[in-house]
Short mmCIF file of C-alpha atoms in Angstrom, two decimals:
data_model
loop_
_atom_site.label_atom_id
_atom_site.label_comp_id
_atom_site.label_asym_id
_atom_site.label_seq_id
_atom_site.Cartn_x
_atom_site.Cartn_y
_atom_site.Cartn_z
CA MET V 1 -25.12 -14.68 -6.37
CA THR V 2 -21.51 -15.36 -4.46
CA GLU V 3 -21.54 -15.27 -1.18
CA ILE V 4 -18.86 -13.20 0.38
CA ARG V 5 -17.25 -13.63 3.29
CA LEU V 6 -14.92 -11.73 5.33
CA TRP V 7 -12.12 -11.83 8.52
CA ASN V 8 -13.83 -9.15 10.94
CA THR V 9 -11.02 -7.20 12.87
CA ARG V 10 -13.82 -6.29 15.03
CA THR V 11 -16.23 -9.41 15.55
CA ARG V 12 -13.36 -11.75 15.29
CA ALA V 13 -14.81 -14.16 12.89
CA LYS V 14 -15.65 -14.45 9.46
CA ASP V 15 -19.03 -12.51 8.68
CA PRO V 16 -21.05 -11.83 5.47
CA LEU V 17 -20.73 -8.86 3.57
CA GLU V 18 -24.75 -8.07 4.15
CA PRO V 19 -24.63 -4.25 2.29
CA THR V 20 -27.52 -3.22 4.73
CA VAL V 21 -27.47 0.94 4.44
CA ILE V 22 -28.81 0.57 0.37
CA PRO V 23 -29.55 -2.97 0.06
CA GLY V 24 -27.48 -4.14 -3.35
CA ARG V 25 -24.69 -1.50 -2.99
CA VAL V 26 -21.00 -1.69 -1.27
CA SER V 27 -19.26 0.98 0.48
CA ILE V 28 -15.73 0.45 1.29
CA TYR V 29 -13.18 3.17 2.91
CA VAL V 30 -9.19 2.42 2.73
CA CYS V 31 -6.63 4.74 4.31
CA GLY V 32 -4.81 5.55 1.94
CA PRO V 33 -1.30 7.37 1.66
CA THR V 34 0.54 10.28 3.37
CA VAL V 35 2.10 11.73 0.88
CA TYR V 36 6.01 12.94 1.86
CA ASP V 37 7.80 9.92 0.42
CA ARG V 38 7.31 7.54 -2.14
CA ALA V 39 5.67 4.13 -1.76
CA HIS V 40 7.70 1.45 -0.30
CA LEU V 41 6.65 -2.47 -0.42
CA GLY V 42 5.14 -2.03 2.76
CA ASN V 43 2.92 0.98 1.69
CA ALA V 44 1.85 -1.00 -1.11
CA ARG V 45 0.62 -4.24 0.13
CA PRO V 46 -3.37 -2.74 1.20
CA SER V 47 -2.93 -1.06 -2.17
CA VAL V 48 -2.94 -4.52 -3.82
CA VAL V 49 -5.31 -5.91 -1.30
CA PHE V 50 -7.91 -4.10 -1.42
CA ASP V 51 -7.81 -3.29 -5.32
CA VAL V 52 -8.30 -7.06 -4.97
CA LEU V 53 -11.49 -7.25 -2.96
CA ASN V 54 -12.60 -3.82 -5.17
CA ARG V 55 -12.69 -6.29 -8.57
CA LEU V 56 -14.53 -9.18 -6.36
CA LEU V 57 -17.39 -6.95 -4.93
CA ARG V 58 -17.27 -5.46 -9.05
CA HIS V 59 -17.27 -8.24 -10.17
CA THR V 60 -20.34 -9.53 -7.82
CA TYR V 61 -22.58 -6.18 -7.35
CA GLY V 62 -21.79 -4.58 -11.13
CA ASP V 63 -19.34 -1.07 -11.03
CA ALA V 64 -22.48 1.34 -10.46
CA ASN V 65 -23.03 -0.95 -6.82
CA VAL V 66 -19.71 -0.05 -5.73
CA THR V 67 -18.35 3.03 -4.01
CA TYR V 68 -14.69 2.70 -2.95
CA VAL V 69 -13.06 5.29 -1.43
CA ARG V 70 -9.40 5.80 -0.54
CA ASN V 71 -8.19 8.67 0.91
CA ILE V 72 -4.82 10.70 0.11
CA THR V 73 -3.54 12.58 3.79
CA ASP V 74 -2.03 16.23 2.61
CA VAL V 75 -1.69 17.67 5.88
CA GLU V 76 0.29 15.96 8.47
CA ASP V 77 3.52 16.77 10.77
CA LYS V 78 5.31 14.40 8.84
CA ILE V 79 4.86 16.26 5.62
CA ILE V 80 5.73 19.37 7.26
CA ASP V 81 9.42 17.68 8.05
CA ARG V 82 9.72 16.41 5.28
CA ALA V 83 9.40 19.54 3.06
CA ALA V 84 10.99 21.85 5.90
CA GLU V 85 14.55 18.72 5.38
CA ARG V 86 14.01 19.50 1.40
CA GLY V 87 13.62 22.92 1.79
CA ILE V 88 10.69 22.86 -0.82
CA GLY V 89 6.69 23.93 -0.41
CA ILE V 90 4.60 21.44 1.26
CA ASP V 91 2.21 21.88 -1.34
CA GLU V 92 5.08 20.92 -4.19
CA LEU V 93 6.07 18.11 -1.54
CA THR V 94 2.57 16.73 -2.14
CA ALA V 95 1.39 17.39 -5.26
CA THR V 96 5.17 15.53 -6.27
CA THR V 97 4.33 12.50 -4.15
CA GLU V 98 1.10 11.78 -4.82
CA ALA V 99 2.35 11.75 -8.23
CA TRP V 100 4.71 9.13 -8.08
CA TYR V 101 2.14 7.30 -5.68
CA HIS V 102 -0.22 7.03 -8.65
CA GLN V 103 2.42 5.77 -10.62
CA ASP V 104 4.02 3.34 -9.00
CA MET V 105 0.29 2.03 -7.85
CA ALA V 106 -0.81 1.81 -11.74
CA ALA V 107 2.33 -0.67 -12.41
CA LEU V 108 1.49 -2.78 -9.94
CA GLY V 109 -2.01 -3.36 -11.72
CA VAL V 110 -3.99 -1.08 -8.98
CA LEU V 111 -7.23 0.72 -10.38
CA PRO V 112 -7.94 4.20 -9.06
CA PRO V 113 -10.53 4.80 -6.37
CA ASP V 114 -13.84 5.73 -7.13
CA VAL V 115 -13.28 9.16 -4.45
CA GLU V 116 -10.12 10.15 -3.47
CA PRO V 117 -10.07 12.48 -1.06
CA HIS V 118 -7.59 14.98 0.02
CA ALA V 119 -7.32 15.92 3.85
CA THR V 120 -7.03 19.67 3.13
CA ALA V 121 -10.19 19.46 0.99
CA PHE V 122 -12.39 18.72 4.25
CA ILE V 123 -11.27 21.52 6.52
CA PRO V 124 -14.99 22.78 6.93
CA GLN V 125 -16.22 19.28 8.28
CA MET V 126 -13.56 18.51 10.70
CA ILE V 127 -14.35 21.19 12.18
CA ALA V 128 -17.78 20.86 12.30
CA MET V 129 -17.09 17.27 13.85
CA ILE V 130 -14.81 18.93 16.41
CA GLU V 131 -17.51 21.23 17.65
CA THR V 132 -20.29 18.31 17.45
CA LEU V 133 -17.99 16.21 19.94
CA VAL V 134 -16.95 19.50 22.27
CA ALA V 135 -21.03 19.71 22.88
CA GLN V 136 -21.28 16.54 23.44
CA GLY V 137 -19.18 16.96 25.51
CA HIS V 138 -16.78 13.93 24.34
CA ALA V 139 -13.88 16.13 23.33
CA TYR V 140 -12.23 19.66 25.06
CA ALA V 141 -10.27 22.59 24.41
CA ALA V 142 -7.13 23.04 25.92
CA GLU V 143 -4.03 25.51 25.13
CA GLY V 144 -5.00 25.79 21.62
CA HIS V 145 -5.48 22.34 21.38
CA VAL V 146 -8.78 20.42 21.14
CA LEU V 147 -8.59 16.69 22.51
CA PHE V 148 -11.02 13.79 22.26
CA ALA V 149 -12.00 12.46 25.89
CA VAL V 150 -10.65 8.58 26.16
CA GLY V 151 -12.61 8.45 29.25
CA SER V 152 -16.24 9.41 27.40
CA TYR V 153 -16.46 6.48 25.13
CA ALA V 154 -16.90 3.13 26.91
CA ASP V 155 -16.02 0.46 24.25
CA TYR V 156 -12.94 2.33 23.31
CA GLY V 157 -10.21 -0.87 23.23
CA ALA V 158 -13.06 -2.77 21.14
CA LEU V 159 -11.19 -3.35 18.09
CA SER V 160 -8.20 -4.44 18.64
CA GLY V 161 -8.75 -6.04 22.05
CA ARG V 162 -7.18 -4.99 24.78
CA SER V 163 -7.89 -2.70 28.14
CA VAL V 164 -6.81 1.54 27.98
CA GLU V 165 -4.16 0.08 30.72
CA ASP V 166 -2.65 -2.60 28.27
CA MET V 167 -2.60 0.38 25.62
CA ILE V 168 -1.52 2.56 27.59
CA ALA V 169 1.55 0.07 28.42
CA GLY V 170 2.43 -0.63 25.37
CA ALA V 171 1.62 2.30 23.35
CA ARG V 172 3.66 5.55 22.68
CA VAL V 173 1.70 8.20 24.35
CA GLU V 174 1.87 11.61 24.21
CA VAL V 175 2.64 13.03 27.19
CA ALA V 176 1.64 17.09 27.58
CA PRO V 177 -0.07 18.63 30.87
CA TYR V 178 -3.01 20.21 29.04
CA LYS V 179 -4.06 16.47 28.89
CA ARG V 180 -7.15 15.46 31.48
CA ASP V 181 -5.52 11.64 30.38
CA PRO V 182 -2.77 10.24 29.12
CA MET V 183 -5.12 8.50 26.70
CA ASP V 184 -6.50 11.63 24.98
CA PHE V 185 -5.59 12.32 21.77
CA VAL V 186 -5.22 15.45 19.40
CA LEU V 187 -8.31 16.42 16.99
CA TRP V 188 -6.95 19.97 16.70
CA LYS V 189 -3.81 21.54 17.15
CA PRO V 190 -2.12 25.49 16.85
CA SER V 191 0.09 25.75 14.01
CA ALA V 192 3.22 28.01 13.74
CA PRO V 193 3.07 30.73 11.51
CA ASP V 194 5.28 28.52 8.96
CA GLN V 195 2.80 26.13 8.94
CA PRO V 196 -0.23 25.12 7.47
CA GLY V 197 -3.30 26.42 9.22
CA TRP V 198 -6.74 26.87 9.10
CA ASP V 199 -9.16 29.55 11.24
CA SER V 200 -11.01 27.83 13.47
CA PRO V 201 -12.79 28.52 16.67
CA TRP V 202 -9.55 27.19 18.83
CA GLY V 203 -7.65 29.50 16.54
CA ARG V 204 -5.58 28.97 14.00
CA GLY V 205 -4.51 25.79 13.23
CA ARG V 206 -5.13 22.05 11.70
CA PRO V 207 -6.13 18.67 12.21
CA GLY V 208 -4.88 15.58 14.43
CA TRP V 209 -4.84 12.48 11.79
CA HIS V 210 -7.25 10.76 13.13
CA ILE V 211 -9.81 12.98 13.19
CA GLU V 212 -9.24 13.10 8.64
CA CYS V 213 -10.80 10.13 8.16
CA SER V 214 -13.93 10.40 10.14
CA ALA V 215 -14.53 13.24 8.17
CA MET V 216 -13.73 12.09 5.07
CA SER V 217 -15.26 8.72 5.32
CA HIS V 218 -19.01 10.62 7.13
CA ALA V 219 -19.24 13.27 4.47
CA ILE V 220 -19.26 10.75 1.56
CA LEU V 221 -20.46 7.77 2.63
CA GLY V 222 -22.59 9.23 5.68
CA ASP V 223 -23.21 7.60 9.26
CA SER V 224 -22.76 3.98 8.43
CA PHE V 225 -20.74 1.88 5.21
CA ASP V 226 -20.27 -1.20 4.96
CA ILE V 227 -16.00 -2.03 5.13
CA HIS V 228 -13.28 -0.43 6.19
CA GLY V 229 -9.66 -1.42 5.56
CA GLY V 230 -6.13 -0.47 5.72
CA GLY V 231 -3.23 -2.51 7.40
CA ILE V 232 -2.66 -4.15 11.00
CA ASP V 233 -0.53 -0.83 11.52
CA LEU V 234 -3.77 1.07 11.76
CA GLN V 235 -5.05 -0.88 14.09
CA PHE V 236 -4.28 0.68 16.97
CA PRO V 237 -4.44 3.91 17.61
CA HIS V 238 -5.50 5.51 14.27
CA HIS V 239 -8.57 3.30 13.62
CA GLU V 240 -9.87 2.87 17.49
CA ASN V 241 -9.58 6.79 17.40
CA GLU V 242 -11.61 6.60 14.02
CA ILE V 243 -14.40 4.15 15.97
CA ALA V 244 -14.46 6.76 19.39
CA GLN V 245 -14.62 9.75 17.78
CA SER V 246 -17.29 8.88 14.73
CA LYS V 247 -19.62 6.82 17.10
CA CYS V 248 -19.93 9.61 19.42
CA ALA V 249 -20.29 12.45 16.68
CA HIS V 250 -22.82 10.80 15.30
CA PRO V 251 -24.32 7.66 17.20
CA GLU V 252 -27.43 6.93 15.30
CA GLY V 253 -24.85 5.50 12.52
CA ALA V 254 -23.07 2.12 13.05
CA PHE V 255 -19.87 3.40 11.22
CA ALA V 256 -18.30 0.53 9.38
CA ARG V 257 -19.96 -3.02 9.91
CA ILE V 258 -16.82 -4.68 8.95
CA TRP V 259 -12.94 -4.15 9.52
CA MET V 260 -10.42 -5.26 7.33
CA HIS V 261 -6.67 -5.41 8.19
CA ASN V 262 -3.89 -6.77 6.25
CA GLU V 263 -0.49 -8.29 8.02
CA MET V 264 3.00 -6.58 7.74
CA LEU V 265 5.81 -7.45 4.71
CA GLN V 266 9.40 -8.49 5.28
CA VAL V 267 11.85 -9.04 3.27
CA GLU V 268 14.56 -12.34 3.28
CA GLY V 269 12.72 -12.97 6.59
CA LYS V 270 13.78 -9.69 8.06
CA LYS V 271 11.38 -6.44 9.08
CA MET V 272 12.63 -4.12 6.05
CA SER V 273 14.77 -1.88 7.73
CA LYS V 274 16.93 1.12 6.16
CA SER V 275 19.49 -0.04 8.65
CA LEU V 276 19.29 -3.77 6.75
CA GLY V 277 20.17 -2.82 3.70
CA ASN V 278 16.45 -4.14 2.82
CA PHE V 279 14.72 -0.99 2.38
CA PHE V 280 12.93 -1.00 -0.97
CA THR V 281 10.44 1.51 -2.35
CA VAL V 282 8.12 0.34 -5.21
CA ARG V 283 10.13 2.56 -7.62
CA ASP V 284 13.06 0.64 -6.75
CA LEU V 285 12.10 -2.33 -7.78
CA LEU V 286 10.59 -1.25 -10.89
CA ASP V 287 13.78 0.81 -11.64
CA ARG V 288 15.61 -2.58 -11.53
CA GLY V 289 13.31 -4.50 -14.42
CA VAL V 290 11.12 -5.97 -12.14
CA PRO V 291 8.07 -5.78 -13.32
CA GLY V 292 4.70 -4.15 -11.58
CA GLU V 293 2.59 -7.88 -12.39
CA VAL V 294 5.83 -10.10 -11.03
CA ILE V 295 5.17 -8.25 -7.77
CA ARG V 296 1.37 -7.91 -7.75
CA PHE V 297 1.92 -11.66 -8.26
CA VAL V 298 4.01 -12.26 -5.21
CA PHE V 299 2.02 -9.83 -2.99
CA LEU V 300 -1.28 -12.02 -3.90
CA SER V 301 0.70 -15.75 -3.45
CA THR V 302 0.13 -15.02 0.50
CA HIS V 303 -3.00 -14.59 1.99
CA TYR V 304 -3.73 -10.76 3.58
CA ARG V 305 -4.22 -12.00 7.00
CA LYS V 306 -0.64 -13.69 7.30
CA PRO V 307 3.11 -11.59 6.89
CA MET V 308 4.22 -11.53 3.65
CA ASP V 309 8.45 -12.26 2.79
CA TRP V 310 9.63 -10.62 -0.64
CA THR V 311 12.62 -12.95 -2.13
CA GLU V 312 14.55 -13.55 -4.84
CA LYS V 313 13.00 -16.86 -4.67
CA LYS V 314 10.02 -15.57 -4.34
CA ARG V 315 10.28 -13.02 -7.28
CA GLY V 316 11.91 -15.92 -9.51
CA GLU V 317 9.13 -18.37 -8.93
CA ALA V 318 6.03 -15.61 -9.87
CA GLU V 319 8.65 -14.37 -13.04
CA LYS V 320 8.81 -18.10 -14.30
CA ARG V 321 4.68 -18.81 -13.56
CA LEU V 322 3.58 -15.60 -15.17
CA THR V 323 6.01 -16.47 -17.86
CA ALA V 324 3.56 -19.89 -18.32
CA TRP V 325 0.30 -18.46 -18.15
CA PHE V 326 1.05 -15.55 -20.63
CA ARG V 327 2.30 -18.03 -23.03
CA LYS V 328 -0.89 -20.45 -22.54
CA THR V 329 -2.97 -17.48 -22.93
CA ASP V 330 -1.63 -15.37 -25.76
CA GLY V 331 -3.68 -14.81 -28.52
CA VAL V 332 -6.79 -16.68 -26.67
CA GLU V 333 -10.36 -14.61 -26.18
CA ALA V 334 -10.85 -14.97 -22.30
CA ALA V 335 -14.12 -16.69 -21.15
CA LYS V 336 -17.37 -15.15 -20.35
CA VAL V 337 -17.30 -16.12 -16.76
CA VAL V 338 -14.60 -16.89 -14.26
CA PRO V 339 -14.72 -20.25 -13.13
CA ALA V 340 -16.16 -21.18 -9.75
CA ARG V 341 -13.15 -22.20 -7.70
CA VAL V 342 -11.37 -18.70 -8.45
CA LEU V 343 -14.66 -16.98 -7.32
CA ALA V 344 -14.66 -19.27 -3.72
CA ALA V 345 -11.72 -19.09 -2.96
CA LEU V 346 -11.67 -15.12 -3.26
CA ALA V 347 -15.13 -15.12 -1.89
CA ASP V 348 -13.29 -17.20 1.34
CA ASP V 349 -11.78 -14.01 2.82
CA LEU V 350 -10.08 -13.08 -0.41
CA ASN V 351 -7.90 -16.59 -0.70
CA THR V 352 -5.72 -14.88 -3.39
CA HIS V 353 -3.35 -17.87 -2.37
CA LEU V 354 -5.93 -20.37 -2.69
CA ALA V 355 -7.31 -18.63 -5.61
CA LEU V 356 -3.71 -18.49 -7.49
CA THR V 357 -3.26 -22.73 -6.67
CA GLU V 358 -6.79 -23.23 -8.56
CA MET V 359 -6.02 -21.22 -11.82
CA ASN V 360 -3.18 -23.34 -12.42
CA SER V 361 -5.40 -25.70 -13.60
CA LEU V 362 -7.34 -23.85 -16.10
CA SER V 363 -7.85 -24.07 -19.36
CA ALA V 364 -6.71 -21.34 -21.28
CA PRO V 365 -9.73 -19.32 -21.69
CA TYR V 366 -10.80 -19.52 -18.15
CA LEU V 367 -7.40 -18.71 -16.93
CA LYS V 368 -7.74 -15.32 -18.70
CA ALA V 369 -10.76 -14.64 -17.35
CA ALA V 370 -9.68 -15.44 -14.00
CA MET V 371 -6.32 -13.45 -14.17
CA ARG V 372 -8.22 -10.29 -15.11
CA LEU V 373 -10.29 -10.88 -12.26
CA ILE V 374 -7.31 -10.41 -9.59
CA GLY V 375 -5.58 -7.64 -11.53
CA LEU V 376 -3.18 -9.30 -14.25
CA PRO V 377 -2.66 -8.22 -17.38
CA ASP V 378 -3.23 -9.68 -21.04
CA ALA V 379 -0.23 -11.55 -22.65
CA GLU V 380 -0.77 -9.10 -25.39
CA GLU V 381 -0.10 -6.04 -23.22
CA VAL V 382 2.83 -6.83 -21.78
CA ASP V 383 6.07 -5.52 -23.00
CA TRP V 384 8.72 -7.96 -21.69
CA PHE V 385 6.62 -10.97 -22.49
CA ARG V 386 6.88 -9.84 -25.47
CA TYR V 387 10.53 -9.27 -25.05
CA VAL V 388 10.98 -12.81 -23.40
CA GLU V 389 9.01 -13.89 -26.61
CA SER V 390 10.78 -12.78 -29.46
CA GLY V 391 14.28 -13.93 -27.99
CA GLY V 392 15.41 -11.08 -25.89
CA LEU V 393 16.50 -10.82 -22.72
CA ALA V 394 15.90 -12.75 -19.59
CA VAL V 395 12.29 -11.18 -17.35
CA GLY V 396 13.45 -8.46 -15.66
CA VAL V 397 16.13 -7.13 -17.62
CA ASN V 398 15.78 -3.69 -19.44
CA SER V 399 17.58 -3.88 -22.63
CA GLU V 400 19.27 -0.40 -22.36
CA ALA V 401 20.54 -1.19 -19.13
CA ALA V 402 21.76 -4.62 -19.79
CA THR V 403 23.80 -2.84 -22.80
CA LYS V 404 25.48 -0.68 -20.73
CA ILE V 405 26.28 -3.15 -18.49
CA ASP V 406 27.30 -5.06 -20.96
CA GLU V 407 29.53 -2.32 -22.48
CA LEU V 408 31.19 -1.59 -19.13
CA LEU V 409 31.95 -5.34 -18.65
CA ALA V 410 33.79 -5.56 -22.08
CA ARG V 411 35.91 -2.17 -21.10
CA ARG V 412 36.95 -3.87 -18.07
CA SER V 413 38.04 -6.96 -19.29
CA GLU V 414 39.79 -4.47 -21.69
CA ALA V 415 41.55 -2.81 -18.82
CA LYS V 416 42.44 -6.14 -17.18
CA ASN V 417 44.15 -7.17 -20.82
CA ASN V 418 46.19 -4.56 -20.79
CA ARG V 419 46.85 -4.73 -17.09
CA ASN V 420 44.83 -1.70 -16.12
CA PHE V 421 44.04 -3.37 -13.01
CA ALA V 422 42.78 -0.42 -11.13
CA GLU V 423 40.82 0.55 -14.60
CA ALA V 424 39.62 -2.59 -13.75
CA ASP V 425 38.33 -2.28 -10.38
CA ARG V 426 36.91 1.16 -10.45
CA ILE V 427 34.68 -0.42 -13.00
CA ARG V 428 34.21 -3.70 -11.00
CA ASP V 429 33.66 -1.33 -7.88
CA ALA V 430 31.28 1.44 -9.78
CA LEU V 431 28.87 -1.56 -10.52
CA SER V 432 28.97 -3.59 -7.44
CA GLU V 433 28.17 0.19 -5.64
CA ALA V 434 24.91 -0.03 -8.38
CA GLY V 435 23.99 -3.42 -7.31
CA VAL V 436 25.69 -5.39 -10.39
CA VAL V 437 27.01 -8.78 -8.94
CA ILE V 438 29.70 -9.81 -11.05
CA LYS V 439 30.92 -13.18 -11.29
CA ASP V 440 33.86 -13.84 -13.22
CA VAL V 441 34.14 -17.69 -15.21
CA PRO V 442 36.45 -18.74 -17.56
CA GLY V 443 36.40 -17.02 -20.55
CA GLY V 444 35.08 -13.40 -19.31
CA SER V 445 32.34 -12.93 -16.89
CA VAL V 446 28.97 -12.47 -16.41
CA TRP V 447 26.57 -10.70 -14.22
CA GLU V 448 23.21 -10.35 -12.07
CA PHE V 449 21.34 -8.01 -10.22
CA GLY V 450 21.72 -8.15 -6.76
CA MET V 451 18.64 -6.83 -4.23
CA SER V 452 19.49 -3.36 -4.35
CA VAL V 453 19.43 -1.45 -7.68
CA ASP V 454 20.72 1.80 -8.30
CA LEU V 455 21.87 2.36 -12.07
CA ASN V 456 21.67 5.28 -11.76
CA LYS V 457 25.33 5.52 -10.11
CA LEU V 458 26.83 4.25 -13.45
CA GLU V 459 25.94 7.36 -14.86
CA ALA V 460 29.52 8.60 -13.17
CA LEU V 461 31.48 6.19 -14.98
CA LYS V 462 33.11 7.78 -17.65
#
C-alpha cells in the first residue's frame, strides 16, 4: 500500500497517514460552504484540493474504507443578512445557493462527499455540547449568550502557533460587556423574533459558527478522526476554536490528528476584489465558456500549500495541455493501474504540480488512468473537445454565444458602412460592457473574451 504523508499544520511537519481510530479506514472532515451566495474561485479551491485527496484515499484504501464529510453551514449571520437584502426567506436562499454550489462543483469534477450534514439538522447536538462545556467550567452564560472561556484551555493557540496576546492584537475581537475575556467566543446567541432560532436552556437563540463543526464532526465521526481540512483563512479563529471546544467537551478523544490547509487564491497577481474588477465566481467562468476541467487543471497546477494565481495565461496553457491529452487518450482503454511515480507525487503531501509534470511523459493508457485518478474526464465525455475535433470553434467558446457575437459584429459593420456611427458605437459599447473585446483589423473586426464576461447584457441589443 502506498504510504501517504501529509503536511500537518498542527505539528508543522509531514506526518504519515496512519488511520488509528479504525485501522485501515480513513475519516476526513472538511469545512464546506456557507450557503448565501455563489462560490467564488477562492471557495472552489479547497473543494478541488480535498476532492483529489478523497480520490487518492479511495484509490489507496478502497471506497468502503473512506468516510468523507463536508458540511453545509445553513445558519449564520451572513445568511440572515443576505436573505433580508434580497427580501426572500432564509430557507429559499439556502436551498437555492446550495443547489448552485452542487452544480458548480460538479462542473469542476468534484465528487459529492459521503456525508453532507446541514448545521440546522444538528442543533440538539450543539446544545448538548454547549451544556457539557458549561458544566465542566469551560463556558458561561451571560445576557442570553453562552461563551467559551478561552483561558480554561491551556493549549489555545497551538494550531496557529500564536500566543493569546498576539491573537488579540492581530484579530478583530468583538468587544462586548458580557465577555469575561476579549478572546472568549460565542457558542450560543439570542435570536430576534424575525431571526431563525431554537429553544435552549439559555432562551431562544441560534448557535455560533464554531460550535457547528465541532458538533457535526463528533456526531458523525466521533471524538477522534484522521484528517480535518479547510482553507488557511479558517486556521484562526475557526479551527483554533473548534479544537478548544471539542477537546474540552471530549477530553478522552484526540479530535483531528492531521490538519490540512490550502493557501489563498489571487487573480493576475492581485487579491481578488470586487473593487479591482477581478472578482469571479465559478459560474462567471463557466458562463463565459471556460470548461470546468480547465479550471480544475489550473488549480492543480499549483501545490495546495502555495498561493495560487489565476491568470489568463495559465488558463490558455491548461486548455492546450488538456486538448493534447484528450487527443492522445481519445478512444484508448485506460490502464488498470496508475503509474507509481504519479501515485508517489500525490502521496507526498498531495503534490499535484509534480503529478501533472510526471503525466506529460506517460503513454496513452497510463495517462488516461492517471487523469481519472485526479478527477479529469475521459476525452469521450468532453463536449468542447468533441466540438474542437469536429472543426468547430476554439476551446472555451460557446457556439450559441459566438453566433450571437458574430451577428452583432456584422450589424456593426453594416452600420459603419451606412455611416450610422451612433448605431455602430452602441453595438461596440454593449459588447464591451458584456466583456467582449473587439479589435478592428484590415477587412473587418475580430473579437475575444476579456477577463469579465456577462453575455446576458447582450440581450438588450435589438
